[in-house]
Amino acid sequence: MSFDLLGLSDELLKAVGEAGYETPTPIQKQAIPPVLMGQDVLGIAQTGTGKTASFVLPMLDVLAQGRSRARMPRSLILEPTRELAAQVAENFEKYGKYHELTMALIIGGVSFTDQMKLLDRGVDVLIATPGRLLDQFERGNVMLTGVDIFVIDEADRMMDMGFIPDVERIGTLMAQRHQTLFFSATMPPAIKKLTDKFLKDPKVVEVARPAQTATTVTQFYLQVGPRDKREALREILNGDPEATAIVFCNRKKDVSILEGSLRKHGFSAGQLHGDMDQPAR
Ligand code: AMP
């Protein structure tokens, strides 16, 4: 099956072709037609399945009709992290190059003064993290009553990060009638409850998990005592001096300790965890 059969505009098909995509992924095949028809969608899909394009593509065509009004975005996409928000923004730019739609981001690390100017003029697409958005709402900088399409992406991750009360509050700031697209990789009971609240007669689309590991990766495990772990790691790293490595730890503190230890043993190591500020990351 090709993208031509999904009901997307010629401009969009051109941009998709230029992005190098020939066939829609399963979630795109199943979600794009109902989104174009104005239906609510519940997408149970992980990152890697092509789920971003499954809402970005039809949204571009739906939003191509109509005009934006000052401070009242026509669509809102909630993302749990600024990195994901930035990725979605890139998708809008890539696929929307033949559309004249405007976009603003309300996330940490992006100057709000610039985004404010865009919002003031009116945007078609607003991409935000929940806390930052509420902050700007409280200051009267943005109104949500003009939102026609509301996307909640990575709902289970938002839950893990404690954002669900914020998401629920944001839901109450919108007009009654709007289309909601809800994506989550998993459906624990709290998320199921949220979908009952937010979605009206949704088209449910569930796709298989993408391959979990690249076929080029060899997996093995080593049994070592707690005190021998660092030495075992050094041995593995020394076994292939050309190789680069990513090491995951289950606590931020351990990340720092391990980094210090590796450096002490002459490895060039860096760390990344949630207690570091943005410039340090
Ligand atoms: P996502 O699940 O949205 O994070 O997308 C995963 C990756 O798949 C991204 O790098 C996309 O650029 C890519 N992708 C999305 N749709 C397609 C498609 N139809 N064909 C090939 N690659 C795609």
Short mmCIF file of N, CA and C in Angstrom, two decimals, residues 105-215:
data_model
loop_
_atom_site.label_atom_id
_atom_site.label_comp_id
_atom_site.label_asym_id
_atom_site.label_seq_id
_atom_site.Cartn_x
_atom_site.Cartn_y
_atom_site.Cartn_z
N LEU A 105 6.42 26.82 20.21
CA LEU A 105 6.82 25.81 21.21
C LEU A 105 6.82 26.46 22.59
N ILE A 106 6.22 25.79 23.56
CA ILE A 106 6.33 26.27 24.95
C ILE A 106 7.01 25.17 25.74
N ILE A 107 8.33 25.21 25.79
CA ILE A 107 9.11 24.18 26.49
C ILE A 107 10.29 24.86 27.18
N GLY A 108 10.88 24.15 28.11
CA GLY A 108 12.04 24.70 28.79
C GLY A 108 13.19 24.89 27.81
N GLY A 109 13.99 25.89 28.03
CA GLY A 109 15.18 26.07 27.21
C GLY A 109 14.93 26.84 25.92
N VAL A 110 13.66 27.17 25.62
CA VAL A 110 13.37 27.95 24.42
C VAL A 110 12.84 29.30 24.91
N SER A 111 13.41 30.37 24.38
CA SER A 111 13.03 31.71 24.85
C SER A 111 11.54 31.96 24.68
N PHE A 112 10.88 32.29 25.79
CA PHE A 112 9.45 32.50 25.65
C PHE A 112 9.12 33.81 24.95
N THR A 113 10.02 34.78 25.01
CA THR A 113 9.76 36.07 24.36
C THR A 113 9.52 35.86 22.86
N ASP A 114 10.37 35.04 22.23
CA ASP A 114 10.20 34.79 20.80
C ASP A 114 8.89 34.05 20.52
N GLN A 115 8.62 33.04 21.35
CA GLN A 115 7.41 32.24 21.14
C GLN A 115 6.17 33.09 21.37
N MET A 116 6.30 34.03 22.32
CA MET A 116 5.18 34.93 22.65
C MET A 116 4.79 35.76 21.43
N LYS A 117 5.80 36.22 20.71
CA LYS A 117 5.51 37.03 19.51
C LYS A 117 4.72 36.21 18.51
N LEU A 118 5.13 34.93 18.35
CA LEU A 118 4.41 34.05 17.43
C LEU A 118 2.98 33.83 17.91
N LEU A 119 2.84 33.53 19.21
CA LEU A 119 1.51 33.28 19.78
C LEU A 119 0.59 34.49 19.63
N ASP A 120 1.16 35.66 19.82
CA ASP A 120 0.40 36.89 19.70
C ASP A 120 -0.21 37.04 18.32
N ARG A 121 0.54 36.64 17.33
CA ARG A 121 0.05 36.75 15.95
C ARG A 121 -0.95 35.65 15.65
N GLY A 122 -0.88 34.56 16.41
CA GLY A 122 -1.79 33.43 16.18
C GLY A 122 -1.05 32.28 15.54
N VAL A 123 -1.15 31.08 16.13
CA VAL A 123 -0.47 29.93 15.54
C VAL A 123 -1.46 28.80 15.26
N ASP A 124 -1.10 27.99 14.27
CA ASP A 124 -1.93 26.83 13.94
C ASP A 124 -1.58 25.66 14.86
N VAL A 125 -0.31 25.56 15.20
CA VAL A 125 0.15 24.41 15.99
C VAL A 125 0.92 24.91 17.21
N LEU A 126 0.51 24.46 18.38
CA LEU A 126 1.27 24.75 19.60
C LEU A 126 1.74 23.43 20.18
N ILE A 127 3.05 23.32 20.39
CA ILE A 127 3.62 22.10 20.96
C ILE A 127 4.17 22.49 22.33
N ALA A 128 3.81 21.73 23.37
CA ALA A 128 4.17 22.17 24.71
C ALA A 128 4.38 21.00 25.66
N THR A 129 5.13 21.26 26.73
CA THR A 129 5.15 20.34 27.87
C THR A 129 4.12 20.88 28.87
N PRO A 130 3.43 19.98 29.63
CA PRO A 130 2.27 20.42 30.40
C PRO A 130 2.55 21.54 31.43
N GLY A 131 3.62 21.42 32.21
CA GLY A 131 3.89 22.40 33.26
C GLY A 131 4.13 23.79 32.69
N ARG A 132 4.96 23.85 31.66
CA ARG A 132 5.28 25.14 31.03
C ARG A 132 4.04 25.79 30.44
N LEU A 133 3.19 24.96 29.84
CA LEU A 133 1.99 25.50 29.21
C LEU A 133 1.08 26.13 30.28
N LEU A 134 0.88 25.42 31.39
CA LEU A 134 0.01 25.95 32.45
C LEU A 134 0.57 27.25 33.00
N ASP A 135 1.89 27.30 33.12
CA ASP A 135 2.56 28.50 33.56
C ASP A 135 2.18 29.71 32.70
N GLN A 136 2.26 29.51 31.38
CA GLN A 136 1.96 30.61 30.46
C GLN A 136 0.46 30.90 30.42
N PHE A 137 -0.34 29.86 30.66
CA PHE A 137 -1.80 30.07 30.72
C PHE A 137 -2.13 30.97 31.91
N GLU A 138 -1.53 30.64 33.07
CA GLU A 138 -1.79 31.43 34.29
C GLU A 138 -1.41 32.90 34.07
N ARG A 139 -0.40 33.13 33.27
CA ARG A 139 0.01 34.51 33.03
C ARG A 139 -0.83 35.20 31.96
N GLY A 140 -1.79 34.46 31.43
CA GLY A 140 -2.69 35.07 30.45
C GLY A 140 -2.09 35.18 29.06
N ASN A 141 -1.01 34.42 28.80
CA ASN A 141 -0.34 34.54 27.50
C ASN A 141 -0.92 33.64 26.42
N VAL A 142 -1.73 32.69 26.83
CA VAL A 142 -2.28 31.77 25.82
C VAL A 142 -3.67 31.32 26.26
N MET A 143 -4.57 31.18 25.28
CA MET A 143 -5.92 30.68 25.58
C MET A 143 -6.13 29.40 24.80
N LEU A 144 -6.86 28.49 25.37
CA LEU A 144 -6.99 27.18 24.72
C LEU A 144 -8.39 26.92 24.17
N THR A 145 -9.26 27.92 24.25
CA THR A 145 -10.65 27.69 23.81
C THR A 145 -10.78 27.57 22.29
N GLY A 146 -9.71 27.92 21.55
CA GLY A 146 -9.79 27.81 20.10
C GLY A 146 -9.17 26.51 19.57
N VAL A 147 -8.80 25.60 20.48
CA VAL A 147 -8.14 24.37 20.05
C VAL A 147 -9.15 23.40 19.41
N ASP A 148 -8.90 23.04 18.17
CA ASP A 148 -9.77 22.08 17.47
C ASP A 148 -9.22 20.67 17.54
N ILE A 149 -7.89 20.55 17.60
CA ILE A 149 -7.28 19.22 17.68
C ILE A 149 -6.33 19.19 18.88
N PHE A 150 -6.57 18.24 19.75
CA PHE A 150 -5.76 18.12 20.98
C PHE A 150 -5.04 16.77 20.92
N VAL A 151 -3.73 16.80 20.98
CA VAL A 151 -2.95 15.55 20.94
C VAL A 151 -2.25 15.34 22.28
N ILE A 152 -2.46 14.18 22.86
CA ILE A 152 -1.73 13.80 24.08
C ILE A 152 -0.80 12.68 23.65
N ASP A 153 0.48 12.97 23.63
CA ASP A 153 1.45 11.99 23.13
C ASP A 153 2.21 11.38 24.31
N GLU A 154 2.55 10.12 24.21
CA GLU A 154 3.34 9.44 25.26
C GLU A 154 2.67 9.59 26.63
N ALA A 155 1.37 9.27 26.69
CA ALA A 155 0.60 9.47 27.92
C ALA A 155 1.19 8.69 29.09
N ASP A 156 1.66 7.48 28.84
CA ASP A 156 2.20 6.70 29.98
C ASP A 156 3.48 7.32 30.53
N ARG A 157 4.25 7.94 29.67
CA ARG A 157 5.45 8.62 30.17
C ARG A 157 5.07 9.87 30.96
N MET A 158 4.02 10.55 30.50
CA MET A 158 3.55 11.73 31.25
C MET A 158 3.14 11.29 32.64
N MET A 159 2.51 10.12 32.72
CA MET A 159 2.08 9.62 34.03
C MET A 159 3.31 9.36 34.91
N ASP A 160 4.29 8.67 34.35
CA ASP A 160 5.52 8.37 35.11
C ASP A 160 6.17 9.65 35.63
N MET A 161 6.01 10.73 34.89
CA MET A 161 6.67 11.98 35.28
C MET A 161 5.76 12.84 36.16
N GLY A 162 4.58 12.33 36.49
CA GLY A 162 3.69 13.06 37.39
C GLY A 162 2.89 14.17 36.74
N PHE A 163 2.73 14.11 35.40
CA PHE A 163 2.06 15.20 34.68
C PHE A 163 0.55 15.03 34.52
N ILE A 164 0.01 13.88 34.98
CA ILE A 164 -1.41 13.64 34.68
C ILE A 164 -2.35 14.72 35.24
N PRO A 165 -2.15 15.19 36.50
CA PRO A 165 -3.04 16.27 36.96
C PRO A 165 -2.96 17.50 36.05
N ASP A 166 -1.77 17.83 35.57
CA ASP A 166 -1.63 18.97 34.65
C ASP A 166 -2.38 18.71 33.34
N VAL A 167 -2.25 17.49 32.83
CA VAL A 167 -2.92 17.16 31.57
C VAL A 167 -4.44 17.26 31.75
N GLU A 168 -4.93 16.77 32.88
CA GLU A 168 -6.37 16.83 33.14
C GLU A 168 -6.83 18.28 33.23
N ARG A 169 -6.03 19.10 33.89
CA ARG A 169 -6.39 20.51 34.02
C ARG A 169 -6.42 21.16 32.64
N ILE A 170 -5.43 20.87 31.81
CA ILE A 170 -5.37 21.45 30.46
C ILE A 170 -6.61 21.06 29.67
N GLY A 171 -7.04 19.81 29.87
CA GLY A 171 -8.26 19.34 29.19
C GLY A 171 -9.48 20.18 29.53
N THR A 172 -9.52 20.70 30.75
CA THR A 172 -10.70 21.48 31.15
C THR A 172 -10.66 22.92 30.60
N LEU A 173 -9.52 23.32 30.05
CA LEU A 173 -9.39 24.70 29.57
C LEU A 173 -9.81 24.84 28.12
N MET A 174 -10.18 23.69 27.52
CA MET A 174 -10.55 23.72 26.11
C MET A 174 -12.06 23.76 25.96
N ALA A 175 -12.51 24.17 24.79
CA ALA A 175 -13.96 24.16 24.53
C ALA A 175 -14.42 22.70 24.50
N GLN A 176 -15.70 22.49 24.67
CA GLN A 176 -16.26 21.13 24.69
C GLN A 176 -15.95 20.34 23.42
N ARG A 177 -16.15 21.01 22.28
CA ARG A 177 -16.03 20.27 21.03
C ARG A 177 -14.64 20.39 20.42
N HIS A 178 -13.90 19.33 20.47
CA HIS A 178 -12.63 19.28 19.75
C HIS A 178 -12.29 17.82 19.51
N GLN A 179 -11.38 17.61 18.60
CA GLN A 179 -10.96 16.24 18.28
C GLN A 179 -9.76 15.90 19.17
N THR A 180 -9.75 14.71 19.75
CA THR A 180 -8.63 14.33 20.61
C THR A 180 -7.91 13.09 20.07
N LEU A 181 -6.60 13.19 20.01
CA LEU A 181 -5.77 12.06 19.56
C LEU A 181 -4.88 11.70 20.75
N PHE A 182 -4.95 10.46 21.17
CA PHE A 182 -4.31 10.06 22.43
C PHE A 182 -3.36 8.90 22.14
N PHE A 183 -2.10 9.06 22.48
CA PHE A 183 -1.10 8.01 22.20
C PHE A 183 -0.41 7.56 23.48
N SER A 184 -0.26 6.26 23.61
CA SER A 184 0.43 5.71 24.76
C SER A 184 1.04 4.37 24.36
N ALA A 185 2.21 4.07 24.89
CA ALA A 185 2.83 2.79 24.54
C ALA A 185 2.17 1.66 25.31
N THR A 186 1.71 1.97 26.52
CA THR A 186 1.07 0.95 27.36
C THR A 186 -0.24 1.51 27.89
N MET A 187 -1.10 0.62 28.41
CA MET A 187 -2.41 1.06 28.89
C MET A 187 -2.67 0.63 30.33
N PRO A 188 -1.88 1.12 31.29
CA PRO A 188 -2.18 0.80 32.68
C PRO A 188 -3.53 1.42 33.07
N PRO A 189 -4.16 0.94 34.20
CA PRO A 189 -5.51 1.40 34.55
C PRO A 189 -5.68 2.92 34.61
N ALA A 190 -4.67 3.64 35.14
CA ALA A 190 -4.81 5.10 35.25
C ALA A 190 -4.91 5.76 33.87
N ILE A 191 -4.21 5.19 32.91
CA ILE A 191 -4.25 5.75 31.55
C ILE A 191 -5.59 5.41 30.90
N LYS A 192 -6.06 4.18 31.14
CA LYS A 192 -7.37 3.76 30.61
C LYS A 192 -8.46 4.73 31.11
N LYS A 193 -8.38 5.09 32.39
CA LYS A 193 -9.37 6.01 32.98
C LYS A 193 -9.33 7.36 32.26
N LEU A 194 -8.11 7.78 31.98
CA LEU A 194 -7.93 9.06 31.31
C LEU A 194 -8.52 9.04 29.89
N THR A 195 -8.36 7.92 29.20
CA THR A 195 -8.90 7.85 27.84
C THR A 195 -10.43 7.89 27.89
N ASP A 196 -11.03 7.26 28.93
CA ASP A 196 -12.49 7.30 29.03
C ASP A 196 -12.98 8.74 29.20
N LYS A 197 -12.17 9.53 29.88
CA LYS A 197 -12.53 10.91 30.15
C LYS A 197 -12.36 11.79 28.90
N PHE A 198 -11.27 11.53 28.18
CA PHE A 198 -10.90 12.44 27.09
C PHE A 198 -11.47 12.07 25.72
N LEU A 199 -11.71 10.77 25.49
CA LEU A 199 -12.03 10.36 24.12
C LEU A 199 -13.50 10.02 23.94
N LYS A 200 -14.03 10.44 22.79
CA LYS A 200 -15.42 10.11 22.47
C LYS A 200 -15.42 9.13 21.30
N ASP A 201 -15.91 7.92 21.56
CA ASP A 201 -16.05 6.91 20.52
C ASP A 201 -14.81 6.83 19.61
N PRO A 202 -13.64 6.63 20.23
CA PRO A 202 -12.41 6.70 19.42
C PRO A 202 -12.21 5.48 18.53
N LYS A 203 -11.48 5.72 17.47
CA LYS A 203 -10.98 4.61 16.66
C LYS A 203 -9.73 4.11 17.41
N VAL A 204 -9.73 2.84 17.79
CA VAL A 204 -8.59 2.31 18.55
C VAL A 204 -7.62 1.65 17.58
N VAL A 205 -6.38 2.07 17.64
CA VAL A 205 -5.35 1.53 16.75
C VAL A 205 -4.22 0.98 17.61
N GLU A 206 -3.97 -0.30 17.52
CA GLU A 206 -2.90 -0.87 18.32
C GLU A 206 -1.89 -1.53 17.40
N VAL A 207 -0.63 -1.18 17.56
CA VAL A 207 0.37 -1.80 16.70
C VAL A 207 1.43 -2.50 17.54
N ALA A 208 2.04 -3.48 16.90
CA ALA A 208 3.05 -4.28 17.59
C ALA A 208 4.25 -3.41 17.94
N ARG A 209 4.95 -3.82 18.97
CA ARG A 209 6.18 -3.12 19.33
C ARG A 209 7.18 -3.26 18.20
N PRO A 210 7.96 -2.22 17.95
CA PRO A 210 9.02 -2.38 16.96
C PRO A 210 10.11 -3.29 17.54
N ALA A 211 10.99 -3.77 16.70
CA ALA A 211 12.08 -4.63 17.19
C ALA A 211 12.78 -3.95 18.35
N GLN A 212 13.02 -4.65 19.41
CA GLN A 212 13.58 -4.04 20.61
C GLN A 212 15.09 -3.81 20.50
N THR A 213 15.78 -4.67 19.78
CA THR A 213 17.24 -4.53 19.70
C THR A 213 17.67 -4.60 18.24
N ALA A 214 18.61 -3.78 17.89
CA ALA A 214 19.15 -3.84 16.54
C ALA A 214 19.84 -5.20 16.36
N THR A 215 19.74 -5.74 15.15
CA THR A 215 20.32 -7.06 14.91
C THR A 215 21.85 -7.02 14.97
#
